[in-house]
Amino acid sequence: MAPPRNVVKIAVQMPDAIPQLIQLDQAKPLAAVLKEVCDAWSLVHAESYALQFADGHRRYITENNRTEIKNGSILCLSTAPDLEAERLLGGLQSGSRERRRETLQHLVSLAPDVTFAQEVISRDGLQKLGTIIEDGDDLGEVLTLALRAFLELMEHGMVSWETLSIPFVRKVVCYVNMNLMDAWVQPLALRLLESVTLSSPALGQLVKSEVPLDRLLVHLQVMNQQLQTKAMALLTALLQGASPTERKQACAHHALAVLQNIIHSAAPLGDEMAHHLYVLQALTLGLLEPRMRTPLDPYSQEQREQLQALRQAAFESEGESLGTGLSADRRHSLCAREFRKLGFSNSNPAQDLERVPPGLLALDNMLYFSRHAPSAYSRVSNRVGGIWQGPCGLSCAPHPILFFYLPPPPQFVLENSSREDKHECPFARSSIQLTVLLCELLRVGEPCSETAQDFSPMFFGQDQSFHELFCVSIQLLNKTWKEMRATQEDFDKVMQVVREQLARTLALKPSSLELFRTKVNALPYGEVLRLRQTERLHQEGTLAPPILELREKLKPELMGLIRQQRLLRLCEGTLFRKISSRRRQDKLWFCCLSPNHKVLQYGDVEEGASPPTLESLPEQRKEDGAGVRISHLPSPVHPLSGDRVGGQPSLLPAVPVADIKALLTGKDCPHVREKGSGKQNKDLYELAFSVSYDHGEAEAYLNFIAPSKREFHLWTDGLSALLGSPMGSEQTRLDLEQLLTMETKLRLLELENVPIPEQPPPIPPPPTNFNFCYDCSIAEP
């Protein structure tokens, strides 16, 4: 009989005792189970004992976690947690350094258990550990163990970090600021201060004032990776509560040290360090959020001046001087027109920049591009033949008053000036949308994730990294626009491609902006399309090695199916037009394959008539330009009847497949060669094919001009199949791919949502003996 579901078979062990194999009834109180275990070992006072898991952190078994006990679990009998906590806290008061060290070691091993931690905290264990830390009598192993035990107990969240005293925090700060310190003490002290900073604003201000940023910079430059990680953790914790100005100064101050000593370090980055780098990057980019959330104020003098500076950078000062004598209304009208030429959707750019995001951040990007990338933005001021060129190829006719002659522009402008109006790329609209796109990709303004590790090293290499990234991206957008030959209606499609180009390049984590520029420019529109197709095939599992092997096994069967379809199509027959010497195509003839695949039969058909049946096809016709010609021979033999036929060229009513010698296509066909290679015949080359066959001692040809490219593929494939040659047409390739895809999906229906391994599972080794094998052929007596 099977045991009850609430009964598990376990082992209980104790030092210097034979382990017990018991059946634990989960419905029985834990105190009763302990009593039975103690009675088996003749132990009195069962309440002084407790059960622990034998592996892991040796957690105590309680009524709350006893359901974690499974069949085969190993437990151990130990002292009850309250008595153990009392004993260990008493050992902390010992004057013997060795006993205190052993006590702290045992305390650290049991501190992760919540049951034991409750007992220690209820007996003022934190205060006793705090005294050891504050006294600092031993700056070596004892202090390290005390800090570790203190942190483990505090991690349970039973006591708030705000209850810590100021002298205690200052003492821990001293350990961080000391030069000569145990290698394990400072990482633990930094970890403690990080928790204090994140949990208590008041104590966080104390840590901020007591721990200078230069001191953290020293810790970032050491070769101790654990110390670097904890210093980075405290740095990010301090920056989260800092003002934007302080955060900006600190990020700029530490960026180079982070890049040189951590990112470019030979040691691999741990998960914790990668997370802190992500947080630091998020805090740096978060400085852009106020500008991103602020719309343009049309009444702000500073913002109006920035807009005018952007306009003036695009239009030369000479043009401005020519309009100085105009009235205010006329000058305002000219400015509005120039803003439209810049690519703003409205004559008043404030209406475009009212959208948040990107708000004023888009204006900042455009200004930065005009000031720090003059070689690219200077293209804005070039006018070619009365056409104004924007940095994205925008072309507009300038006002007649401002028109004047300029020297020949650079090649870039000449290329863009040839674009039609519908291919113009609006610079301002592109900049606004691109700013939104960059904010989304970099998650500007979003709260930091607690587990994310996605950071880009290039953001630690220079100042104004976001604006520099914009300068690269706006030129990429122009390049992609030209590659796609986009129009105004394709604006959203171009932005989707640019998003993919930027996202794929950012995922590579380039170490510098120049490397980012190189990689993103090496990802043109055509490459994006190829990657999309490859990823789609990978998602469908088409490129997995087991699927490729399955496809190879299916190919012969499916090629046979295609061959059968081609022969059936030949048996149905097709109407072909006759091509006379005058290129008249008003006559039709019909050709088909006999059902037994032995003979090609043909005959004339009247215009508008339905295709004839095999029985109605004539047995013999004289040549009338149908395109079937044989050589002049004395009394050739009819291939069907065997009768002698006159020596004049004639049409044969049927061609035995056995007599077919070859299939000719294109310019190799005799009826194409005879009509020459004039321009009027080039359209027939791709549709022409011929069958050469033996007619007695002569070679004859059956010549075709297919009515369509599809019929050409079907007939050439069918004739190739009759001759035993491979079917290599494009239609065969497409049909095979479609059938392979369908058949593969049908075969894999039962494996839906089951991951297919890249390699087959290993074959297990053979058994050592085959005694389990039974010979059924031997009859029992």
Tab-separated table of C-alpha atoms in Angstrom, residues 181-406:
chain	number	residue	atom	x	y	z
A	181	MET	CA	42.644	48.678	6.556
A	182	ASP	CA	41.890	44.988	6.248
A	183	ALA	CA	40.857	44.067	2.699
A	184	TRP	CA	37.528	42.677	3.952
A	185	VAL	CA	36.575	45.488	6.332
A	186	GLN	CA	36.178	48.353	3.853
A	187	PRO	CA	33.858	46.499	1.421
A	188	LEU	CA	31.592	45.587	4.341
A	189	ALA	CA	31.706	49.137	5.689
A	190	LEU	CA	30.813	50.521	2.252
A	191	ARG	CA	27.939	48.050	1.983
A	192	LEU	CA	26.611	49.156	5.353
A	193	LEU	CA	26.806	52.842	4.426
A	194	GLU	CA	25.015	52.122	1.141
A	195	SER	CA	22.082	50.593	3.003
A	196	VAL	CA	22.041	53.518	5.442
A	197	THR	CA	22.041	56.052	2.596
A	198	LEU	CA	19.206	54.368	0.710
A	199	SER	CA	17.046	53.829	3.809
A	200	SER	CA	17.524	56.957	5.933
A	201	PRO	CA	17.628	60.456	4.366
A	202	ALA	CA	18.983	61.989	7.586
A	203	LEU	CA	21.803	59.505	8.017
A	204	GLY	CA	22.356	59.629	4.243
A	205	GLN	CA	23.186	63.334	4.530
A	206	LEU	CA	25.649	62.451	7.296
A	207	VAL	CA	27.332	59.881	5.053
A	208	LYS	CA	27.388	62.385	2.190
A	209	SER	CA	29.123	64.978	4.330
A	210	GLU	CA	31.569	62.552	5.963
A	211	VAL	CA	32.617	60.519	2.891
A	212	PRO	CA	34.210	62.768	0.245
A	213	LEU	CA	33.771	61.799	-3.398
A	214	ASP	CA	37.538	61.842	-3.832
A	215	ARG	CA	37.749	59.034	-1.299
A	216	LEU	CA	35.378	56.919	-3.362
A	217	LEU	CA	37.485	57.754	-6.393
A	218	VAL	CA	40.496	56.234	-4.605
A	219	HIS	CA	38.537	53.033	-3.957
A	220	LEU	CA	37.541	52.852	-7.631
A	221	GLN	CA	41.202	52.941	-8.660
A	222	VAL	CA	42.351	49.962	-6.567
A	223	MET	CA	42.703	46.475	-7.996
A	224	ASN	CA	40.310	44.925	-5.464
A	225	GLN	CA	37.179	44.206	-7.507
A	226	GLN	CA	34.970	43.698	-4.457
A	227	LEU	CA	36.065	47.042	-3.027
A	228	GLN	CA	35.403	48.706	-6.400
A	229	THR	CA	31.912	47.213	-6.520
A	230	LYS	CA	30.954	48.401	-3.054
A	231	ALA	CA	32.434	51.853	-3.685
A	232	MET	CA	30.381	52.106	-6.883
A	233	ALA	CA	27.293	51.011	-4.952
A	234	LEU	CA	27.777	53.777	-2.372
A	235	LEU	CA	28.453	56.310	-5.130
A	236	THR	CA	25.190	55.544	-6.913
A	237	ALA	CA	23.314	55.592	-3.610
A	238	LEU	CA	24.681	59.059	-2.803
A	239	LEU	CA	23.907	60.360	-6.300
A	240	GLN	CA	20.288	59.247	-6.114
A	241	GLY	CA	19.695	61.723	-3.303
A	242	ALA	CA	21.891	64.500	-4.727
A	243	SER	CA	20.719	67.643	-6.499
A	244	PRO	CA	20.982	67.827	-10.309
A	245	THR	CA	24.003	70.136	-10.071
A	246	GLU	CA	25.811	67.875	-7.616
A	247	ARG	CA	24.925	64.824	-9.657
A	248	LYS	CA	26.255	66.406	-12.840
A	249	GLN	CA	29.552	67.376	-11.200
A	250	ALA	CA	30.011	63.968	-9.582
A	251	CYS	CA	29.237	62.064	-12.793
A	252	ALA	CA	31.706	64.160	-14.762
A	253	HIS	CA	34.313	63.762	-12.008
A	254	HIS	CA	34.082	59.961	-11.845
A	255	ALA	CA	33.358	59.107	-15.481
A	256	LEU	CA	36.996	58.797	-16.550
A	257	ALA	CA	37.963	56.689	-13.522
A	258	VAL	CA	35.025	54.384	-14.127
A	259	LEU	CA	35.959	54.001	-17.792
A	260	GLN	CA	39.671	53.344	-17.199
A	261	ASN	CA	39.632	51.272	-14.012
A	262	ILE	CA	36.392	49.316	-14.319
A	263	ILE	CA	35.015	49.163	-17.851
A	264	HIS	CA	38.404	48.799	-19.554
A	265	SER	CA	39.790	46.585	-16.816
A	266	ALA	CA	41.077	43.160	-17.778
A	267	ALA	CA	38.945	41.528	-15.082
A	268	PRO	CA	35.403	40.585	-16.173
A	269	LEU	CA	32.560	42.649	-14.778
A	270	GLY	CA	30.358	40.969	-12.202
A	271	ASP	CA	26.585	41.201	-12.264
A	272	GLU	CA	26.533	43.592	-9.310
A	273	MET	CA	29.044	45.963	-10.901
A	274	ALA	CA	27.159	45.869	-14.207
A	275	HIS	CA	23.988	46.854	-12.365
A	276	HIS	CA	25.689	49.797	-10.651
A	277	LEU	CA	27.108	50.974	-13.988
A	278	TYR	CA	23.582	50.819	-15.388
A	279	VAL	CA	22.328	52.901	-12.461
A	280	LEU	CA	25.119	55.451	-12.933
A	281	GLN	CA	24.293	55.738	-16.633
A	282	ALA	CA	20.585	56.101	-15.843
A	283	LEU	CA	21.318	58.845	-13.298
A	284	THR	CA	23.501	60.658	-15.825
A	285	LEU	CA	20.891	60.487	-18.560
A	286	GLY	CA	18.234	61.413	-16.011
A	287	LEU	CA	19.726	64.898	-15.924
A	288	LEU	CA	18.076	65.402	-19.333
A	289	GLU	CA	14.591	64.721	-18.018
A	290	PRO	CA	13.732	68.306	-16.961
A	291	ARG	CA	14.467	69.600	-20.466
A	292	MET	CA	12.628	66.646	-21.991
A	293	ARG	CA	9.517	67.368	-19.873
A	294	THR	CA	9.517	71.126	-20.500
A	295	PRO	CA	7.722	72.499	-23.574
A	296	LEU	CA	8.998	75.562	-25.343
A	297	ASP	CA	7.676	78.804	-23.836
A	298	PRO	CA	6.920	81.293	-26.637
A	299	TYR	CA	7.224	84.162	-24.126
A	300	SER	CA	10.716	83.194	-22.951
A	301	GLN	CA	13.323	85.598	-24.331
A	302	GLU	CA	16.119	83.027	-23.915
A	303	GLN	CA	14.267	80.349	-25.865
A	304	ARG	CA	13.326	82.783	-28.631
A	305	GLU	CA	16.982	83.730	-28.962
A	306	GLN	CA	17.922	80.032	-29.214
A	307	LEU	CA	15.431	79.554	-32.038
A	308	GLN	CA	16.762	82.607	-33.832
A	309	ALA	CA	20.310	81.314	-33.408
A	310	LEU	CA	19.245	78.033	-34.994
A	311	ARG	CA	17.667	79.894	-37.919
A	312	GLN	CA	20.637	82.221	-38.371
A	313	ALA	CA	23.033	79.282	-38.394
A	314	ALA	CA	21.126	77.900	-41.352
A	315	PHE	CA	20.791	81.169	-43.291
A	316	GLU	CA	23.838	83.299	-43.950
A	317	SER	CA	24.309	86.731	-42.468
A	318	GLU	CA	24.330	88.280	-45.936
A	319	GLY	CA	20.750	87.227	-46.410
A	320	GLU	CA	19.867	88.779	-43.061
A	321	SER	CA	21.481	92.089	-44.059
A	322	LEU	CA	19.521	92.174	-47.293
A	323	GLY	CA	16.277	92.077	-45.338
A	324	THR	CA	17.157	94.786	-42.800
A	325	GLY	CA	15.324	97.460	-44.728
A	326	LEU	CA	12.022	95.561	-44.702
A	327	SER	CA	9.076	96.299	-42.456
A	328	ALA	CA	8.488	94.330	-39.272
A	329	ASP	CA	5.620	92.356	-40.814
A	330	ARG	CA	7.665	91.516	-43.890
A	331	ARG	CA	10.640	90.491	-41.771
A	332	HIS	CA	8.380	88.332	-39.585
A	333	SER	CA	6.956	86.680	-42.699
A	334	LEU	CA	10.445	85.911	-43.980
A	335	CYS	CA	11.458	84.398	-40.617
A	336	ALA	CA	8.327	82.237	-40.583
A	337	ARG	CA	9.123	81.004	-44.084
A	338	GLU	CA	12.679	80.172	-43.110
A	339	PHE	CA	11.473	78.175	-40.106
A	340	ARG	CA	9.289	76.170	-42.479
A	341	LYS	CA	12.363	75.629	-44.629
A	342	LEU	CA	14.156	74.272	-41.579
A	343	GLY	CA	11.573	71.498	-41.503
A	344	PHE	CA	9.196	72.737	-38.806
A	345	SER	CA	5.623	71.687	-39.476
A	346	ASN	CA	4.360	75.132	-38.448
A	347	SER	CA	5.618	78.602	-39.232
A	348	ASN	CA	5.729	79.115	-35.468
A	349	PRO	CA	8.262	76.518	-34.199
A	350	ALA	CA	6.871	76.810	-30.658
A	351	GLN	CA	3.925	74.694	-31.787
A	352	ASP	CA	6.262	71.878	-32.838
A	353	LEU	CA	8.230	72.003	-29.595
A	354	GLU	CA	5.178	72.018	-27.336
A	355	ARG	CA	5.157	68.233	-27.476
A	356	VAL	CA	6.659	66.545	-24.415
A	357	PRO	CA	8.690	64.552	-24.759
A	358	PRO	CA	11.022	65.757	-26.269
A	359	GLY	CA	10.241	69.380	-25.332
A	360	LEU	CA	13.269	71.624	-25.112
A	361	LEU	CA	15.624	68.654	-25.405
A	362	ALA	CA	15.012	68.554	-29.170
A	363	LEU	CA	15.944	72.244	-29.417
A	364	ASP	CA	19.105	71.565	-27.414
A	365	ASN	CA	20.059	68.778	-29.813
A	366	MET	CA	19.537	70.933	-32.907
A	367	LEU	CA	21.547	73.793	-31.402
A	368	TYR	CA	24.330	71.436	-30.379
A	369	PHE	CA	24.420	69.969	-33.877
A	370	SER	CA	24.644	73.415	-35.454
A	371	ARG	CA	27.434	74.570	-33.116
A	372	HIS	CA	29.546	71.442	-32.626
A	373	ALA	CA	29.147	69.815	-36.028
A	374	PRO	CA	29.539	72.843	-38.314
A	375	SER	CA	30.858	70.803	-41.216
A	376	ALA	CA	27.582	68.869	-41.294
A	377	TYR	CA	25.236	71.690	-40.374
A	378	SER	CA	26.910	74.165	-42.738
A	379	ARG	CA	25.213	72.327	-45.576
A	380	VAL	CA	22.065	74.073	-44.407
A	381	SER	CA	23.325	77.428	-45.633
A	382	ASN	CA	24.179	76.268	-49.179
A	383	ARG	CA	21.873	77.314	-52.016
A	384	VAL	CA	22.161	75.602	-55.358
A	385	GLY	CA	20.402	77.235	-58.285
A	386	GLY	CA	17.858	78.807	-55.958
A	387	ILE	CA	17.415	75.595	-53.955
A	388	TRP	CA	18.130	75.640	-50.244
A	389	GLN	CA	19.686	72.475	-48.824
A	390	GLY	CA	19.046	71.264	-45.297
A	391	PRO	CA	21.270	68.834	-43.441
A	392	CYS	CA	18.855	66.044	-44.353
A	393	GLY	CA	18.523	67.072	-47.962
A	394	LEU	CA	15.603	69.484	-47.517
A	395	SER	CA	15.260	71.674	-50.595
A	396	CYS	CA	13.152	74.802	-50.791
A	397	ALA	CA	13.168	77.866	-53.006
A	398	PRO	CA	14.423	80.962	-51.137
A	399	HIS	CA	12.665	84.279	-51.235
A	400	PRO	CA	13.648	86.332	-54.332
A	401	ILE	CA	14.928	89.188	-52.191
A	402	LEU	CA	17.414	86.851	-50.468
A	403	PHE	CA	18.628	85.142	-53.644
A	404	PHE	CA	22.215	85.709	-54.589
A	405	TYR	CA	24.989	83.737	-56.232
A	406	LEU	CA	27.163	81.401	-54.162
